[in-house]
CSV table of C-alpha atoms in Angstrom, one decimal:
chain,number,residue,atom,x,y,z
A,1,MET,CA,-0.2,-16.4,63.9
A,2,SER,CA,3.3,-15.2,64.7
A,3,ALA,CA,4.5,-11.6,65.1
A,4,HIS,CA,6.2,-11.8,61.7
A,5,ASP,CA,3.0,-12.7,59.7
A,6,THR,CA,1.4,-9.3,59.3
A,7,ALA,CA,-0.9,-8.3,56.4
A,8,GLU,CA,0.4,-4.7,56.4
A,9,PRO,CA,3.3,-3.6,54.2
A,10,ASN,CA,6.6,-3.1,55.9
A,11,ARG,CA,9.7,-1.2,54.9
A,12,ARG,CA,11.1,-4.2,53.0
A,13,ASP,CA,8.0,-4.3,50.7
A,14,PHE,CA,8.3,-0.6,50.1
A,15,LEU,CA,12.0,-1.0,49.1
A,16,TYR,CA,11.2,-3.8,46.6
A,17,ILE,CA,8.5,-1.7,44.9
A,18,ALA,CA,10.6,1.4,44.8
A,19,THR,CA,13.6,-0.5,43.4
A,20,GLY,CA,11.4,-2.1,40.7
A,21,ALA,CA,9.9,1.3,39.7
A,22,VAL,CA,13.3,2.9,39.5
A,23,GLY,CA,14.6,-0.1,37.5
A,24,ALA,CA,11.7,0.1,35.0
A,25,VAL,CA,12.2,3.8,34.5
A,26,GLY,CA,15.9,3.2,33.9
A,27,VAL,CA,15.2,0.5,31.3
A,28,VAL,CA,12.7,2.7,29.4
A,29,THR,CA,15.2,5.6,29.5
A,30,ALA,CA,18.0,3.4,28.2
A,31,LEU,CA,15.8,1.9,25.4
A,32,TRP,CA,14.1,5.1,24.2
A,33,PRO,CA,16.9,6.1,21.8
A,34,PHE,CA,16.7,2.7,20.1
A,35,ILE,CA,12.9,2.9,19.9
A,36,ASP,CA,12.9,6.5,18.7
A,37,GLN,CA,15.4,5.8,15.9
A,38,MET,CA,12.9,3.5,14.3
A,39,ASN,CA,10.6,6.5,13.4
A,40,PRO,CA,10.9,7.6,9.8
A,41,ASP,CA,13.3,10.4,9.1
A,42,ALA,CA,12.4,13.8,7.7
A,43,ALA,CA,13.3,12.7,4.1
A,44,THR,CA,10.9,9.8,4.3
A,45,LEU,CA,8.1,11.9,5.7
A,46,ALA,CA,8.6,14.4,2.9
A,47,LEU,CA,7.8,11.7,0.4
A,48,ALA,CA,4.5,10.9,2.1
A,49,ALA,CA,2.8,12.6,-0.9
A,50,ILE,CA,4.3,13.3,-4.3
A,51,ASP,CA,3.0,15.2,-7.3
A,52,VAL,CA,3.5,13.7,-10.7
A,53,ASP,CA,3.2,15.6,-14.0
A,54,VAL,CA,1.4,13.4,-16.5
A,55,SER,CA,1.1,15.9,-19.3
A,56,GLN,CA,3.7,14.0,-21.4
A,57,VAL,CA,2.0,10.6,-21.0
A,58,ALA,CA,0.3,9.8,-24.3
A,59,GLU,CA,-2.7,7.4,-24.7
A,60,GLY,CA,-1.4,3.9,-24.4
A,61,GLN,CA,1.8,4.9,-22.4
A,62,SER,CA,2.8,4.5,-18.8
A,63,ILE,CA,5.3,6.1,-16.5
A,64,VAL,CA,6.6,4.8,-13.2
A,65,ALA,CA,7.0,7.1,-10.2
A,66,LYS,CA,8.6,6.1,-6.9
A,67,TRP,CA,6.4,6.6,-3.8
A,68,ARG,CA,7.4,5.4,-0.4
A,69,GLY,CA,10.1,3.2,-2.0
A,70,LYS,CA,7.5,1.5,-4.3
A,71,PRO,CA,7.1,1.8,-8.0
A,72,VAL,CA,3.7,3.3,-8.9
A,73,ALA,CA,2.6,2.8,-12.5
A,74,ILE,CA,0.5,5.7,-14.0
A,75,ARG,CA,-1.0,4.6,-17.3
A,76,GLN,CA,-3.2,6.4,-19.7
A,77,ARG,CA,-5.2,3.5,-21.1
A,78,THR,CA,-6.5,3.4,-24.6
A,79,ALA,CA,-10.3,3.2,-25.3
A,80,ALA,CA,-9.9,-0.5,-26.2
A,81,GLU,CA,-8.1,-1.2,-22.8
A,82,VAL,CA,-10.8,0.6,-20.9
A,83,LYS,CA,-13.5,-1.3,-22.8
A,84,ALA,CA,-11.8,-4.6,-22.2
A,85,ALA,CA,-11.6,-3.9,-18.5
A,86,LYS,CA,-15.2,-2.8,-18.3
A,87,ASP,CA,-16.4,-5.8,-20.2
A,88,THR,CA,-14.8,-8.3,-17.8
A,89,ALA,CA,-17.4,-9.9,-15.5
A,90,LEU,CA,-16.5,-9.9,-11.8
A,91,GLY,CA,-17.1,-13.7,-11.8
A,92,GLN,CA,-14.0,-14.0,-14.1
A,93,LEU,CA,-11.7,-12.4,-11.5
A,94,LYS,CA,-9.6,-14.3,-9.0
A,95,ASP,CA,-9.9,-11.4,-6.5
A,96,PRO,CA,-13.3,-9.6,-6.6
A,97,VAL,CA,-12.1,-6.8,-4.3
A,98,ALA,CA,-10.9,-3.5,-5.7
A,99,ARG,CA,-8.0,-3.0,-3.3
A,100,ASN,CA,-8.3,0.7,-3.7
A,101,ALA,CA,-7.2,2.9,-0.8
A,102,ASN,CA,-9.6,5.6,-1.9
A,103,LEU,CA,-12.7,3.3,-1.5
A,104,PRO,CA,-14.2,1.1,1.2
A,105,ALA,CA,-12.2,-2.1,1.8
A,106,ASP,CA,-15.0,-4.3,0.4
A,107,ALA,CA,-15.6,-2.3,-2.9
A,108,PRO,CA,-15.9,-4.6,-5.9
A,109,ALA,CA,-13.1,-4.8,-8.4
A,110,THR,CA,-15.0,-3.1,-11.3
A,111,ASP,CA,-13.0,-1.1,-13.7
A,112,ALA,CA,-14.6,2.1,-12.3
A,113,ASN,CA,-13.4,1.2,-8.8
A,114,ARG,CA,-9.8,0.7,-10.1
A,115,SER,CA,-9.5,3.7,-12.3
A,116,ALA,CA,-9.3,7.4,-11.5
A,117,PRO,CA,-12.7,9.0,-10.7
A,118,GLU,CA,-14.1,10.9,-13.7
A,119,LYS,CA,-10.9,10.0,-15.6
A,120,GLU,CA,-11.5,6.4,-16.5
A,121,GLN,CA,-8.6,6.2,-18.9
A,122,TRP,CA,-6.1,6.8,-16.1
A,123,LEU,CA,-4.9,4.0,-13.9
A,124,VAL,CA,-2.6,4.7,-10.8
A,125,MET,CA,-1.4,1.5,-9.2
A,126,VAL,CA,1.4,0.2,-7.1
A,127,GLN,CA,3.3,-2.0,-9.6
A,128,VAL,CA,4.2,-4.8,-7.2
A,129,CYS,CA,3.1,-8.4,-7.7
A,130,THR,CA,1.0,-9.5,-4.8
A,131,HIS,CA,2.5,-13.0,-4.9
A,132,LEU,CA,6.1,-12.4,-3.7
A,133,GLY,CA,6.7,-8.7,-4.3
A,134,CYS,CA,8.3,-8.8,-7.7
A,135,ILE,CA,7.9,-6.0,-10.3
A,136,PRO,CA,5.7,-7.1,-13.2
A,137,LEU,CA,6.4,-6.1,-16.7
A,138,GLY,CA,3.8,-3.6,-18.2
A,139,GLN,CA,1.8,-4.1,-21.4
A,140,SER,CA,2.6,-7.8,-21.3
A,141,GLY,CA,0.7,-11.1,-21.0
A,142,PRO,CA,-2.5,-12.4,-22.6
A,143,TYR,CA,-4.5,-9.5,-21.2
A,144,ASP,CA,-2.0,-6.7,-22.3
A,145,GLY,CA,-1.8,-5.6,-18.7
A,146,TRP,CA,1.1,-6.7,-16.5
A,147,PHE,CA,3.0,-10.0,-16.4
A,148,CYS,CA,5.3,-11.2,-13.6
A,149,PRO,CA,7.9,-13.4,-15.2
A,150,CYS,CA,9.1,-14.7,-11.9
A,151,HIS,CA,6.2,-16.9,-11.1
A,152,GLY,CA,3.7,-16.3,-14.0
A,153,SER,CA,1.1,-14.0,-12.4
A,154,VAL,CA,-1.0,-12.2,-15.1
A,155,TYR,CA,-2.9,-8.9,-14.5
A,156,ASP,CA,-5.3,-7.2,-16.9
A,157,THR,CA,-5.4,-3.6,-18.0
A,158,ALA,CA,-7.0,-2.6,-14.7
A,159,GLY,CA,-4.3,-4.3,-12.6
A,160,ARG,CA,-6.6,-7.2,-11.5
A,161,ILE,CA,-5.1,-10.7,-11.1
A,162,ARG,CA,-6.4,-13.0,-13.8
A,163,GLN,CA,-4.0,-16.0,-13.8
A,164,GLY,CA,-1.1,-17.3,-11.7
A,165,PRO,CA,-0.3,-17.6,-8.1
A,166,ALA,CA,-0.8,-14.0,-7.0
A,167,PRO,CA,-3.8,-13.9,-4.5
A,168,GLU,CA,-4.8,-10.3,-4.9
A,169,ASN,CA,-5.2,-7.4,-7.3
A,170,MET,CA,-2.4,-4.9,-7.4
A,171,ALA,CA,-3.0,-2.1,-4.9
A,172,ILE,CA,-4.3,1.3,-5.8
A,173,PRO,CA,-2.6,3.9,-3.5
A,174,PRO,CA,-4.4,7.0,-2.2
A,175,PHE,CA,-4.3,9.5,-5.0
A,176,LYS,CA,-6.2,12.4,-6.7
A,177,PHE,CA,-5.8,14.6,-9.7
A,178,THR,CA,-5.0,18.1,-8.5
A,179,SER,CA,-5.2,19.4,-12.1
A,180,ASP,CA,-5.8,17.9,-15.5
A,181,THR,CA,-2.1,17.1,-15.7
A,182,THR,CA,-0.9,16.5,-12.1
A,183,VAL,CA,-1.7,13.6,-9.9
A,184,ARG,CA,-0.9,13.6,-6.2
A,185,ILE,CA,0.0,10.2,-4.7
A,186,GLY,CA,-0.2,9.8,-1.0
């Protein structure tokens, strides 16, 4: 063993570690403005929740609100639409999961799990096709629900995928009725 082979750190080792630490702090300091600018701005955070007045929506009509840059369909379904959705057996559905942000992730796609609690005629749903993100047409297709003309996905009156290439039901965002005529989304 020579005089240069010591197991203890020397001044050169300390300088390497100190230089590396100062360099790492410098890199983080230089990158922080770029990382911080990726956070949503105040206008986006303000739209985290929106209130929508549904007092003018008649039975059988829909309105579309914009929430977090996505169209959200709010539909007051007719009694026939509610009955058709309730009468659909889960075995007939391509996607048996509700996809409702207000329920557990594995909740079944029954009409009750897709509609508003205690207001079964109301459906609040992100109106984006789950195939490639297109915007389906409302009150269209063989189930009088939504039809995506881009690739042929067909959804029923509860927003559940019935035919076509879409793999999942349309999503139900977090929402609640704050009064009989106002729904808060987000």
